[in-house]
């Protein structure tokens, strides 16, 4: 019998779930609402019941389910213990233990959502064919995952790969605080909200005419679209923000020396234009590593998490 693996990507609004064959074929994917009431005690039973139902509908016996993986939106310790998930309101939870019990004792593995997304991109996405991959997600915030020799680096507190809160510039000085309470984090410069913040700052400090002055709403996409069209101020903003991203990649390169960086999230929809900007700044910063890390775009979008969670289960 072919072994089947379930990949779960738990979010604050929905849980995305996929059933996979071992070689990476996605049999089926779906979403269920994340029920936050009663301190989140329905979350694991809902996921398990949904997996059982989907297996039955596919005509696959439960004995074929060889393992499951789950990504959670917060730090998770190696034994599956989660102290708190802020956006679901859960405390003292062990989704790994609960899901294993609810699914008949199969092995279950857990990791944080940014890390499973990175593993998914390594397995079947922009980093396919590589084992040393760093994935960076440029969304509302900046997330990341570090994969070394095919395995997530979760860190001792489950905070491995939290590249968004690397402090890039103490000298700036940065007057506004990051969500984490620090000042000058990468997330404040290279996230979608960070790019808009920088654009507003550039507009205040100079008189250069720009389509961005009339953009409503002003978004990171508007900045990149204008930059691509040759708007001088937008070009300056995009260049500045991607220079800081390149600097962060250079720091990461010196620590883990990945084969490839995979860049995803809403901001990365700017595509090759964004990659070229990052590459222009990144390559001169790396002098010691012969043959720089490649830069690529993520390809799995919102499915990266379920792929990575399944891969986590497959690798045991
Ligand atoms: Zn921060």
PDB file of C-alpha atoms and ligand atoms in Angstrom:
ATOM      1  CA  UNK A   1       0.000   0.000   0.000  1.00  0.00           C
ATOM      2  CA  UNK A   2       1.240   3.493  -0.845  1.00  0.00           C
ATOM      3  CA  UNK A   3       1.984   5.600   2.176  1.00  0.00           C
ATOM      4  CA  UNK A   4       0.032   8.835   2.522  1.00  0.00           C
ATOM      5  CA  UNK A   5       1.117  11.871   4.546  1.00  0.00           C
ATOM      6  CA  UNK A   6      -0.964  14.795   5.818  1.00  0.00           C
ATOM      7  CA  UNK A   7       0.429  18.332   5.894  1.00  0.00           C
ATOM      8  CA  UNK A   8      -1.342  20.929   8.048  1.00  0.00           C
ATOM      9  CA  UNK A   9      -0.650  24.670   8.017  1.00  0.00           C
ATOM     10  CA  UNK A  10      -2.504  26.185  10.962  1.00  0.00           C
ATOM     11  CA  UNK A  11      -3.345  29.881  10.693  1.00  0.00           C
ATOM     12  CA  UNK A  12      -5.386  32.268  12.802  1.00  0.00           C
ATOM     13  CA  UNK A  13      -8.372  32.106  10.426  1.00  0.00           C
ATOM     14  CA  UNK A  14      -8.118  28.738   8.694  1.00  0.00           C
ATOM     15  CA  UNK A  15      -6.123  25.539   8.768  1.00  0.00           C
ATOM     16  CA  UNK A  16      -4.909  24.476   5.330  1.00  0.00           C
ATOM     17  CA  UNK A  17      -4.584  20.721   4.949  1.00  0.00           C
ATOM     18  CA  UNK A  18      -3.161  18.545   2.188  1.00  0.00           C
ATOM     19  CA  UNK A  19      -2.816  14.817   1.583  1.00  0.00           C
ATOM     20  CA  UNK A  20       0.400  13.827  -0.188  1.00  0.00           C
ATOM     21  CA  UNK A  21       2.109  10.819  -1.646  1.00  0.00           C
ATOM     22  CA  UNK A  22       5.654  10.269  -0.485  1.00  0.00           C
ATOM     23  CA  UNK A  23       7.266  11.535  -3.690  1.00  0.00           C
ATOM     24  CA  UNK A  24       5.457  14.875  -3.409  1.00  0.00           C
ATOM     25  CA  UNK A  25       2.228  14.372  -5.362  1.00  0.00           C
ATOM     26  CA  UNK A  26      -0.586  16.436  -3.833  1.00  0.00           C
ATOM     27  CA  UNK A  27      -3.707  14.246  -3.771  1.00  0.00           C
ATOM     28  CA  UNK A  28      -6.062  16.814  -2.334  1.00  0.00           C
ATOM     29  CA  UNK A  29      -5.981  20.105  -0.446  1.00  0.00           C
ATOM     30  CA  UNK A  30      -8.640  21.984   1.476  1.00  0.00           C
ATOM     31  CA  UNK A  31      -9.195  24.444   4.312  1.00  0.00           C
ATOM     32  CA  UNK A  32     -11.229  24.392   7.496  1.00  0.00           C
ATOM     33  CA  UNK A  33     -11.974  27.327   9.817  1.00  0.00           C
ATOM     34  CA  UNK A  34      -9.786  27.665  12.910  1.00  0.00           C
ATOM     35  CA  UNK A  35     -12.226  27.669  15.825  1.00  0.00           C
ATOM     36  CA  UNK A  36     -10.720  29.954  18.442  1.00  0.00           C
ATOM     37  CA  UNK A  37     -13.468  29.547  21.064  1.00  0.00           C
ATOM     38  CA  UNK A  38     -12.870  27.650  24.339  1.00  0.00           C
ATOM     39  CA  UNK A  39      -9.172  28.449  24.271  1.00  0.00           C
ATOM     40  CA  UNK A  40      -8.724  26.639  20.953  1.00  0.00           C
ATOM     41  CA  UNK A  41      -9.572  23.188  22.340  1.00  0.00           C
ATOM     42  CA  UNK A  42     -11.449  22.260  19.127  1.00  0.00           C
ATOM     43  CA  UNK A  43      -8.476  22.905  16.843  1.00  0.00           C
ATOM     44  CA  UNK A  44      -6.819  19.488  16.996  1.00  0.00           C
ATOM     45  CA  UNK A  45     -10.079  17.445  16.964  1.00  0.00           C
ATOM     46  CA  UNK A  46     -11.365  19.498  13.998  1.00  0.00           C
ATOM     47  CA  UNK A  47      -8.159  18.868  12.033  1.00  0.00           C
ATOM     48  CA  UNK A  48      -8.122  15.153  12.815  1.00  0.00           C
ATOM     49  CA  UNK A  49     -11.811  14.703  11.924  1.00  0.00           C
ATOM     50  CA  UNK A  50     -11.290  16.597   8.684  1.00  0.00           C
ATOM     51  CA  UNK A  51      -8.337  14.390   7.707  1.00  0.00           C
ATOM     52  CA  UNK A  52     -10.344  11.233   8.476  1.00  0.00           C
ATOM     53  CA  UNK A  53     -13.258  12.523   6.383  1.00  0.00           C
ATOM     54  CA  UNK A  54     -11.017  13.412   3.406  1.00  0.00           C
ATOM     55  CA  UNK A  55      -9.266  10.023   3.567  1.00  0.00           C
ATOM     56  CA  UNK A  56     -12.669   8.287   3.511  1.00  0.00           C
ATOM     57  CA  UNK A  57     -13.869  10.412   0.576  1.00  0.00           C
ATOM     58  CA  UNK A  58     -10.709   9.553  -1.361  1.00  0.00           C
ATOM     59  CA  UNK A  59     -11.321   5.883  -0.635  1.00  0.00           C
ATOM     60  CA  UNK A  60      -7.996   5.558   1.197  1.00  0.00           C
ATOM     61  CA  UNK A  61      -7.982   3.428   4.377  1.00  0.00           C
ATOM     62  CA  UNK A  62      -6.701   5.194   7.512  1.00  0.00           C
ATOM     63  CA  UNK A  63      -3.973   2.537   7.806  1.00  0.00           C
ATOM     64  CA  UNK A  64      -2.306   4.174   4.784  1.00  0.00           C
ATOM     65  CA  UNK A  65      -1.764   7.407   6.723  1.00  0.00           C
ATOM     66  CA  UNK A  66       1.890   7.028   7.688  1.00  0.00           C
ATOM     67  CA  UNK A  67       2.432  10.398   9.338  1.00  0.00           C
ATOM     68  CA  UNK A  68       1.393  14.018   9.642  1.00  0.00           C
ATOM     69  CA  UNK A  69       3.127  17.350  10.029  1.00  0.00           C
ATOM     70  CA  UNK A  70       1.781  20.635  11.356  1.00  0.00           C
ATOM     71  CA  UNK A  71       3.004  24.192  11.105  1.00  0.00           C
ATOM     72  CA  UNK A  72       1.848  26.611  13.781  1.00  0.00           C
ATOM     73  CA  UNK A  73       1.952  30.425  13.771  1.00  0.00           C
ATOM     74  CA  UNK A  74       4.407  30.792  16.639  1.00  0.00           C
ATOM     75  CA  UNK A  75       7.387  29.188  18.367  1.00  0.00           C
ATOM     76  CA  UNK A  76       7.130  25.433  18.955  1.00  0.00           C
ATOM     77  CA  UNK A  77       9.652  23.383  20.906  1.00  0.00           C
ATOM     78  CA  UNK A  78      11.186  20.161  19.530  1.00  0.00           C
ATOM     79  CA  UNK A  79       8.746  17.993  21.561  1.00  0.00           C
ATOM     80  CA  UNK A  80       5.774  19.867  20.077  1.00  0.00           C
ATOM     81  CA  UNK A  81       5.095  22.061  23.082  1.00  0.00           C
ATOM     82  CA  UNK A  82       3.624  25.474  22.299  1.00  0.00           C
ATOM     83  CA  UNK A  83       3.634  27.995  25.120  1.00  0.00           C
ATOM     84  CA  UNK A  84       1.391  30.504  23.389  1.00  0.00           C
ATOM     85  CA  UNK A  85      -0.089  31.266  19.979  1.00  0.00           C
ATOM     86  CA  UNK A  86      -1.133  34.867  20.184  1.00  0.00           C
ATOM     87  CA  UNK A  87      -3.478  35.046  17.183  1.00  0.00           C
ATOM     88  CA  UNK A  88      -5.473  31.957  18.198  1.00  0.00           C
ATOM     89  CA  UNK A  89      -5.295  32.633  21.916  1.00  0.00           C
ATOM     90  CA  UNK A  90      -3.923  29.175  22.749  1.00  0.00           C
ATOM     91  CA  UNK A  91      -1.652  28.417  25.687  1.00  0.00           C
ATOM     92  CA  UNK A  92       0.153  25.318  26.920  1.00  0.00           C
ATOM     93  CA  UNK A  93      -0.724  23.244  23.905  1.00  0.00           C
ATOM     94  CA  UNK A  94       0.926  20.249  22.278  1.00  0.00           C
ATOM     95  CA  UNK A  95      -0.564  19.823  18.788  1.00  0.00           C
ATOM     96  CA  UNK A  96       1.951  17.091  17.961  1.00  0.00           C
ATOM     97  CA  UNK A  97       0.881  14.876  20.866  1.00  0.00           C
ATOM     98  CA  UNK A  98      -2.837  15.615  20.414  1.00  0.00           C
ATOM     99  CA  UNK A  99      -2.899  14.953  16.666  1.00  0.00           C
ATOM    100  CA  UNK A 100      -0.936  11.748  17.075  1.00  0.00           C
ATOM    101  CA  UNK A 101      -3.479  10.479  19.611  1.00  0.00           C
ATOM    102  CA  UNK A 102      -6.440  11.600  17.490  1.00  0.00           C
ATOM    103  CA  UNK A 103      -5.042   9.951  14.358  1.00  0.00           C
ATOM    104  CA  UNK A 104      -4.489   6.516  15.854  1.00  0.00           C
ATOM    105  CA  UNK A 105      -0.966   6.956  17.153  1.00  0.00           C
ATOM    106  CA  UNK A 106       0.784   7.840  13.866  1.00  0.00           C
ATOM    107  CA  UNK A 107       4.006   9.881  14.097  1.00  0.00           C
ATOM    108  CA  UNK A 108       3.364  13.649  14.001  1.00  0.00           C
ATOM    109  CA  UNK A 109       5.949  16.401  13.662  1.00  0.00           C
ATOM    110  CA  UNK A 110       5.588  20.133  14.248  1.00  0.00           C
ATOM    111  CA  UNK A 111       7.443  23.304  13.326  1.00  0.00           C
ATOM    112  CA  UNK A 112       6.645  26.960  13.020  1.00  0.00           C
ATOM    113  CA  UNK A 113       4.818  28.119   9.915  1.00  0.00           C
ATOM    114  CA  UNK A 114       7.679  30.088   8.357  1.00  0.00           C
ATOM    115  CA  UNK A 115       9.986  27.097   8.752  1.00  0.00           C
ATOM    116  CA  UNK A 116       7.589  24.606   7.163  1.00  0.00           C
ATOM    117  CA  UNK A 117       7.027  27.044   4.272  1.00  0.00           C
ATOM    118  CA  UNK A 118      10.803  27.083   3.740  1.00  0.00           C
ATOM    119  CA  UNK A 119      10.902  23.265   3.819  1.00  0.00           C
ATOM    120  CA  UNK A 120       8.035  23.147   1.313  1.00  0.00           C
ATOM    121  CA  UNK A 121       9.875  25.468  -1.075  1.00  0.00           C
ATOM    122  CA  UNK A 122      12.983  23.302  -0.742  1.00  0.00           C
ATOM    123  CA  UNK A 123      11.014  20.125  -1.489  1.00  0.00           C
ATOM    124  CA  UNK A 124       8.747  21.115  -4.378  1.00  0.00           C
ATOM    125  CA  UNK A 125       9.117  24.875  -4.869  1.00  0.00           C
ATOM    126  CA  UNK A 126      11.681  27.514  -5.784  1.00  0.00           C
ATOM    127  CA  UNK A 127      14.458  25.656  -3.938  1.00  0.00           C
ATOM    128  CA  UNK A 128      13.750  22.223  -5.458  1.00  0.00           C
ATOM    129  CA  UNK A 129      16.920  20.222  -5.991  1.00  0.00           C
ATOM    130  CA  UNK A 130      18.797  21.940  -3.157  1.00  0.00           C
ATOM    131  CA  UNK A 131      19.409  20.928   0.459  1.00  0.00           C
ATOM    132  CA  UNK A 132      20.793  24.160   1.893  1.00  0.00           C
ATOM    133  CA  UNK A 133      18.057  26.703   1.422  1.00  0.00           C
ATOM    134  CA  UNK A 134      17.046  29.905   3.156  1.00  0.00           C
ATOM    135  CA  UNK A 135      13.527  31.099   2.416  1.00  0.00           C
ATOM    136  CA  UNK A 136      12.477  34.679   3.105  1.00  0.00           C
ATOM    137  CA  UNK A 137       8.827  35.737   3.024  1.00  0.00           C
ATOM    138  CA  UNK A 138       8.173  39.412   2.399  1.00  0.00           C
ATOM    139  CA  UNK A 139       4.567  39.927   3.477  1.00  0.00           C
ATOM    140  CA  UNK A 140       2.977  42.154   6.094  1.00  0.00           C
ATOM    141  CA  UNK A 141       6.051  41.176   8.097  1.00  0.00           C
ATOM    142  CA  UNK A 142       9.260  39.428   7.124  1.00  0.00           C
ATOM    143  CA  UNK A 143       9.439  35.713   7.914  1.00  0.00           C
ATOM    144  CA  UNK A 144      12.120  33.184   7.213  1.00  0.00           C
ATOM    145  CA  UNK A 145      13.223  29.601   7.448  1.00  0.00           C
ATOM    146  CA  UNK A 146      16.679  28.083   7.352  1.00  0.00           C
ATOM    147  CA  UNK A 147      17.113  24.607   5.886  1.00  0.00           C
ATOM    148  CA  UNK A 148      20.518  22.955   6.344  1.00  0.00           C
ATOM    149  CA  UNK A 149      21.190  19.572   4.730  1.00  0.00           C
ATOM    150  CA  UNK A 150      17.466  19.136   4.113  1.00  0.00           C
ATOM    151  CA  UNK A 151      16.390  19.860   7.676  1.00  0.00           C
ATOM    152  CA  UNK A 152      14.812  22.852   9.380  1.00  0.00           C
ATOM    153  CA  UNK A 153      17.013  24.699  11.872  1.00  0.00           C
ATOM    154  CA  UNK A 154      14.367  25.329  14.561  1.00  0.00           C
ATOM    155  CA  UNK A 155      16.713  26.710  17.208  1.00  0.00           C
ATOM    156  CA  UNK A 156      16.600  26.093  20.934  1.00  0.00           C
ATOM    157  CA  UNK A 157      13.538  28.323  21.445  1.00  0.00           C
ATOM    158  CA  UNK A 158      11.806  27.558  18.149  1.00  0.00           C
ATOM    159  CA  UNK A 159      12.927  30.955  16.874  1.00  0.00           C
ATOM    160  CA  UNK A 160      15.392  29.770  14.207  1.00  0.00           C
ATOM    161  CA  UNK A 161      14.990  31.628  10.933  1.00  0.00           C
ATOM    162  CA  UNK A 162      13.347  34.716  12.456  1.00  0.00           C
ATOM    163  CA  UNK A 163      15.289  36.927  10.072  1.00  0.00           C
ATOM    164  CA  UNK A 164      12.692  39.712  10.075  1.00  0.00           C
ATOM    165  CA  UNK A 165      13.910  40.964  13.423  1.00  0.00           C
ATOM    166  CA  UNK A 166      17.580  41.173  12.612  1.00  0.00           C
ATOM    167  CA  UNK A 167      18.462  44.750  13.508  1.00  0.00           C
ATOM    168  CA  UNK A 168      19.913  46.236  10.357  1.00  0.00           C
ATOM    169  CA  UNK A 169      21.003  49.680  11.428  1.00  0.00           C
ATOM    170  CA  UNK A 170      21.490  51.018  14.921  1.00  0.00           C
ATOM    171  CA  UNK A 171      22.962  54.205  13.504  1.00  0.00           C
ATOM    172  CA  UNK A 172      19.973  55.168  11.419  1.00  0.00           C
ATOM    173  CA  UNK A 173      18.503  56.244  13.917  1.00  0.00           C
ATOM    174  CA  UNK A 174      15.094  54.634  13.535  1.00  0.00           C
ATOM    175  CA  UNK A 175      12.492  56.645  15.479  1.00  0.00           C
ATOM    176  CA  UNK A 176       9.602  54.174  15.103  1.00  0.00           C
ATOM    177  CA  UNK A 177       9.417  50.881  16.987  1.00  0.00           C
ATOM    178  CA  UNK A 178       9.000  47.521  15.243  1.00  0.00           C
ATOM    179  CA  UNK A 179       6.137  45.185  16.292  1.00  0.00           C
ATOM    180  CA  UNK A 180       8.742  43.309  18.343  1.00  0.00           C
ATOM    181  CA  UNK A 181       9.645  46.447  20.306  1.00  0.00           C
ATOM    182  CA  UNK A 182      13.055  46.896  18.739  1.00  0.00           C
ATOM    183  CA  UNK A 183      14.202  49.653  16.387  1.00  0.00           C
ATOM    184  CA  UNK A 184      15.588  49.257  12.873  1.00  0.00           C
ATOM    185  CA  UNK A 185      14.537  45.626  12.167  1.00  0.00           C
ATOM    186  CA  UNK A 186      14.665  44.254   8.612  1.00  0.00           C
ATOM    187  CA  UNK A 187      10.865  43.918   8.826  1.00  0.00           C
ATOM    188  CA  UNK A 188      10.591  47.705   9.199  1.00  0.00           C
ATOM    189  CA  UNK A 189      12.345  48.169   5.852  1.00  0.00           C
ATOM    190  CA  UNK A 190      11.650  45.199   3.578  1.00  0.00           C
ATOM    191  CA  UNK A 191       8.116  44.058   4.476  1.00  0.00           C
ATOM    192  CA  UNK A 192       5.108  45.371   2.532  1.00  0.00           C
ATOM    193  CA  UNK A 193       4.342  47.750   5.386  1.00  0.00           C
ATOM    194  CA  UNK A 194       8.033  48.623   5.764  1.00  0.00           C
ATOM    195  CA  UNK A 195       8.373  49.600   2.096  1.00  0.00           C
ATOM    196  CA  UNK A 196       5.346  51.905   2.383  1.00  0.00           C
ATOM    197  CA  UNK A 197       6.836  53.458   5.525  1.00  0.00           C
ATOM    198  CA  UNK A 198      10.134  54.100   3.735  1.00  0.00           C
ATOM    199  CA  UNK A 199       8.305  55.541   0.709  1.00  0.00           C
ATOM    200  CA  UNK A 200       6.474  58.027   2.940  1.00  0.00           C
ATOM    201  CA  UNK A 201       9.762  58.987   4.549  1.00  0.00           C
ATOM    202  CA  UNK A 202      11.455  59.553   1.175  1.00  0.00           C
ATOM    203  CA  UNK A 203       8.495  61.698   0.038  1.00  0.00           C
ATOM    204  CA  UNK A 204       8.716  63.857   3.164  1.00  0.00           C
ATOM    205  CA  UNK A 205      12.448  64.415   2.771  1.00  0.00           C
ATOM    206  CA  UNK A 206      12.591  65.426  -0.890  1.00  0.00           C
ATOM    207  CA  UNK A 207      10.579  67.315  -3.479  1.00  0.00           C
ATOM    208  CA  UNK A 208      11.081  64.893  -6.369  1.00  0.00           C
ATOM    209  CA  UNK A 209       7.779  64.587  -8.241  1.00  0.00           C
ATOM    210  CA  UNK A 210       6.389  61.053  -8.132  1.00  0.00           C
ATOM    211  CA  UNK A 211       3.216  59.140  -8.953  1.00  0.00           C
ATOM    212  CA  UNK A 212       3.500  57.757  -5.421  1.00  0.00           C
ATOM    213  CA  UNK A 213       2.427  61.138  -4.019  1.00  0.00           C
ATOM    214  CA  UNK A 214      -1.039  60.520  -5.455  1.00  0.00           C
ATOM    215  CA  UNK A 215      -1.163  56.762  -4.900  1.00  0.00           C
ATOM    216  CA  UNK A 216      -4.217  55.815  -2.850  1.00  0.00           C
ATOM    217  CA  UNK A 217      -3.706  53.518  -1.162  1.00  0.00           C
ATOM    218  CA  UNK A 218       0.072  53.642  -1.182  1.00  0.00           C
ATOM    219  CA  UNK A 219       1.230  50.016  -1.266  1.00  0.00           C
ATOM    220  CA  UNK A 220       4.473  48.110  -1.799  1.00  0.00           C
ATOM    221  CA  UNK A 221       3.028  46.985  -5.141  1.00  0.00           C
ATOM    222  CA  UNK A 222       2.464  50.635  -6.129  1.00  0.00           C
ATOM    223  CA  UNK A 223       6.103  51.368  -5.237  1.00  0.00           C
ATOM    224  CA  UNK A 224       7.445  48.507  -7.370  1.00  0.00           C
ATOM    225  CA  UNK A 225       5.049  49.204 -10.269  1.00  0.00           C
ATOM    226  CA  UNK A 226       6.146  52.859 -10.308  1.00  0.00           C
ATOM    227  CA  UNK A 227       9.816  51.895 -10.030  1.00  0.00           C
ATOM    228  CA  UNK A 228       9.472  49.513 -12.981  1.00  0.00           C
ATOM    229  CA  UNK A 229       7.880  52.354 -14.962  1.00  0.00           C
ATOM    230  CA  UNK A 230      10.881  54.584 -14.262  1.00  0.00           C
ATOM    231  CA  UNK A 231       9.523  56.794 -11.472  1.00  0.00           C
ATOM    232  CA  UNK A 232      12.706  58.189  -9.911  1.00  0.00           C
ATOM    233  CA  UNK A 233      11.535  58.389  -6.311  1.00  0.00           C
ATOM    234  CA  UNK A 234       9.966  54.925  -6.439  1.00  0.00           C
ATOM    235  CA  UNK A 235      13.231  53.578  -7.869  1.00  0.00           C
ATOM    236  CA  UNK A 236      15.108  55.100  -4.932  1.00  0.00           C
ATOM    237  CA  UNK A 237      12.715  53.523  -2.412  1.00  0.00           C
ATOM    238  CA  UNK A 238      12.824  50.077  -4.032  1.00  0.00           C
ATOM    239  CA  UNK A 239      16.602  50.232  -4.293  1.00  0.00           C
ATOM    240  CA  UNK A 240      17.019  51.328  -0.673  1.00  0.00           C
ATOM    241  CA  UNK A 241      14.700  48.635   0.727  1.00  0.00           C
ATOM    242  CA  UNK A 242      16.229  45.856  -1.367  1.00  0.00           C
ATOM    243  CA  UNK A 243      19.740  46.987  -0.432  1.00  0.00           C
ATOM    244  CA  UNK A 244      18.856  46.265   3.199  1.00  0.00           C
ATOM    245  CA  UNK A 245      17.375  42.910   2.230  1.00  0.00           C
ATOM    246  CA  UNK A 246      20.610  42.120   0.350  1.00  0.00           C
ATOM    247  CA  UNK A 247      22.601  43.104   3.418  1.00  0.00           C
ATOM    248  CA  UNK A 248      20.538  40.696   5.535  1.00  0.00           C
ATOM    249  CA  UNK A 249      21.123  37.937   2.967  1.00  0.00           C
ATOM    250  CA  UNK A 250      24.852  38.607   3.107  1.00  0.00           C
ATOM    251  CA  UNK A 251      24.847  38.191   6.906  1.00  0.00           C
ATOM    252  CA  UNK A 252      22.891  34.945   6.592  1.00  0.00           C
ATOM    253  CA  UNK A 253      25.294  33.739   3.880  1.00  0.00           C
ATOM    254  CA  UNK A 254      28.252  34.216   6.179  1.00  0.00           C
ATOM    255  CA  UNK A 255      26.577  32.065   8.843  1.00  0.00           C
ATOM    256  CA  UNK A 256      24.899  29.193   6.982  1.00  0.00           C
ATOM    257  CA  UNK A 257      26.273  29.515   3.408  1.00  0.00           C
ATOM    258  CA  UNK A 258      23.089  28.360   1.630  1.00  0.00           C
ATOM    259  CA  UNK A 259      23.047  27.203  -1.998  1.00  0.00           C
ATOM    260  CA  UNK A 260      19.980  29.306  -2.695  1.00  0.00           C
ATOM    261  CA  UNK A 261      17.756  32.002  -1.223  1.00  0.00           C
ATOM    262  CA  UNK A 262      14.081  31.627  -2.098  1.00  0.00           C
ATOM    263  CA  UNK A 263      12.134  34.870  -1.810  1.00  0.00           C
ATOM    264  CA  UNK A 264       8.350  34.782  -1.531  1.00  0.00           C
ATOM    265  CA  UNK A 265       5.362  36.617  -0.090  1.00  0.00           C
ATOM    266  CA  UNK A 266       3.241  39.385  -1.581  1.00  0.00           C
ATOM    267  CA  UNK A 267       6.154  41.782  -2.145  1.00  0.00           C
ATOM    268  CA  UNK A 268       7.998  39.150  -4.204  1.00  0.00           C
ATOM    269  CA  UNK A 269       5.250  39.392  -6.826  1.00  0.00           C
ATOM    270  CA  UNK A 270       7.440  42.237  -8.139  1.00  0.00           C
ATOM    271  CA  UNK A 271       9.313  39.269  -9.630  1.00  0.00           C
ATOM    272  CA  UNK A 272      12.565  39.459 -11.538  1.00  0.00           C
ATOM    273  CA  UNK A 273      12.798  43.228 -11.084  1.00  0.00           C
ATOM    274  CA  UNK A 274      13.017  42.676  -7.307  1.00  0.00           C
ATOM    275  CA  UNK A 275      15.480  39.789  -7.667  1.00  0.00           C
ATOM    276  CA  UNK A 276      17.766  41.886  -9.887  1.00  0.00           C
ATOM    277  CA  UNK A 277      17.784  44.739  -7.361  1.00  0.00           C
ATOM    278  CA  UNK A 278      18.670  42.366  -4.528  1.00  0.00           C
ATOM    279  CA  UNK A 279      21.319  40.636  -6.653  1.00  0.00           C
ATOM    280  CA  UNK A 280      22.940  43.956  -7.625  1.00  0.00           C
ATOM    281  CA  UNK A 281      23.551  44.748  -3.949  1.00  0.00           C
ATOM    282  CA  UNK A 282      24.115  41.212  -2.689  1.00  0.00           C
ATOM    283  CA  UNK A 283      26.875  40.016  -5.001  1.00  0.00           C
ATOM    284  CA  UNK A 284      29.477  42.702  -4.160  1.00  0.00           C
ATOM    285  CA  UNK A 285      28.830  42.144  -0.424  1.00  0.00           C
ATOM    286  CA  UNK A 286      29.972  38.526  -0.609  1.00  0.00           C
ATOM    287  CA  UNK A 287      33.683  38.336  -1.229  1.00  0.00           C
ATOM    288  CA  UNK A 288      34.770  35.097   0.441  1.00  0.00           C
ATOM    289  CA  UNK A 289      32.284  32.601  -0.966  1.00  0.00           C
ATOM    290  CA  UNK A 290      33.214  31.430  -4.446  1.00  0.00           C
ATOM    291  CA  UNK A 291      30.075  31.259  -6.557  1.00  0.00           C
ATOM    292  CA  UNK A 292      27.421  33.200  -4.658  1.00  0.00           C
ATOM    293  CA  UNK A 293      24.179  31.736  -3.416  1.00  0.00           C
ATOM    294  CA  UNK A 294      21.525  31.762  -6.095  1.00  0.00           C
ATOM    295  CA  UNK A 295      18.462  33.952  -5.703  1.00  0.00           C
ATOM    296  CA  UNK A 296      15.087  32.599  -6.800  1.00  0.00           C
ATOM    297  CA  UNK A 297      11.409  33.354  -6.380  1.00  0.00           C
ATOM    298  CA  UNK A 298       9.145  31.114  -4.305  1.00  0.00           C
ATOM    299  CA  UNK A 299       6.693  29.144  -6.444  1.00  0.00           C
ATOM    300  CA  UNK A 300       4.245  27.431  -4.070  1.00  0.00           C
ATOM    301  CA  UNK A 301       2.478  30.530  -2.748  1.00  0.00           C
ATOM    302  CA  UNK A 302       0.052  29.739   0.075  1.00  0.00           C
ATOM    303  CA  UNK A 303       0.576  25.992  -0.421  1.00  0.00           C
ATOM    304  CA  UNK A 304       4.211  26.091   0.755  1.00  0.00           C
ATOM    305  CA  UNK A 305       3.136  25.329   4.330  1.00  0.00           C
ATOM    306  CA  UNK A 306       1.184  22.141   3.588  1.00  0.00           C
ATOM    307  CA  UNK A 307       4.012  20.870   1.382  1.00  0.00           C
ATOM    308  CA  UNK A 308       6.570  21.565   4.099  1.00  0.00           C
ATOM    309  CA  UNK A 309       4.439  20.009   6.838  1.00  0.00           C
ATOM    310  CA  UNK A 310       4.057  16.839   4.770  1.00  0.00           C
ATOM    311  CA  UNK A 311       7.792  16.748   4.064  1.00  0.00           C
ATOM    312  CA  UNK A 312       8.462  17.119   7.783  1.00  0.00           C
ATOM    313  CA  UNK A 313       6.318  14.033   8.382  1.00  0.00           C
ATOM    314  CA  UNK A 314       7.947  12.070   5.539  1.00  0.00           C
ATOM    315  CA  UNK A 315      11.455  12.752   6.813  1.00  0.00           C
ATOM    316  CA  UNK A 316      10.357  11.732  10.316  1.00  0.00           C
TER     317      UNK A 316
HETATM  318 ZN1  LIG B   1      11.432  43.656  15.007  1.00  0.00          ZN
END
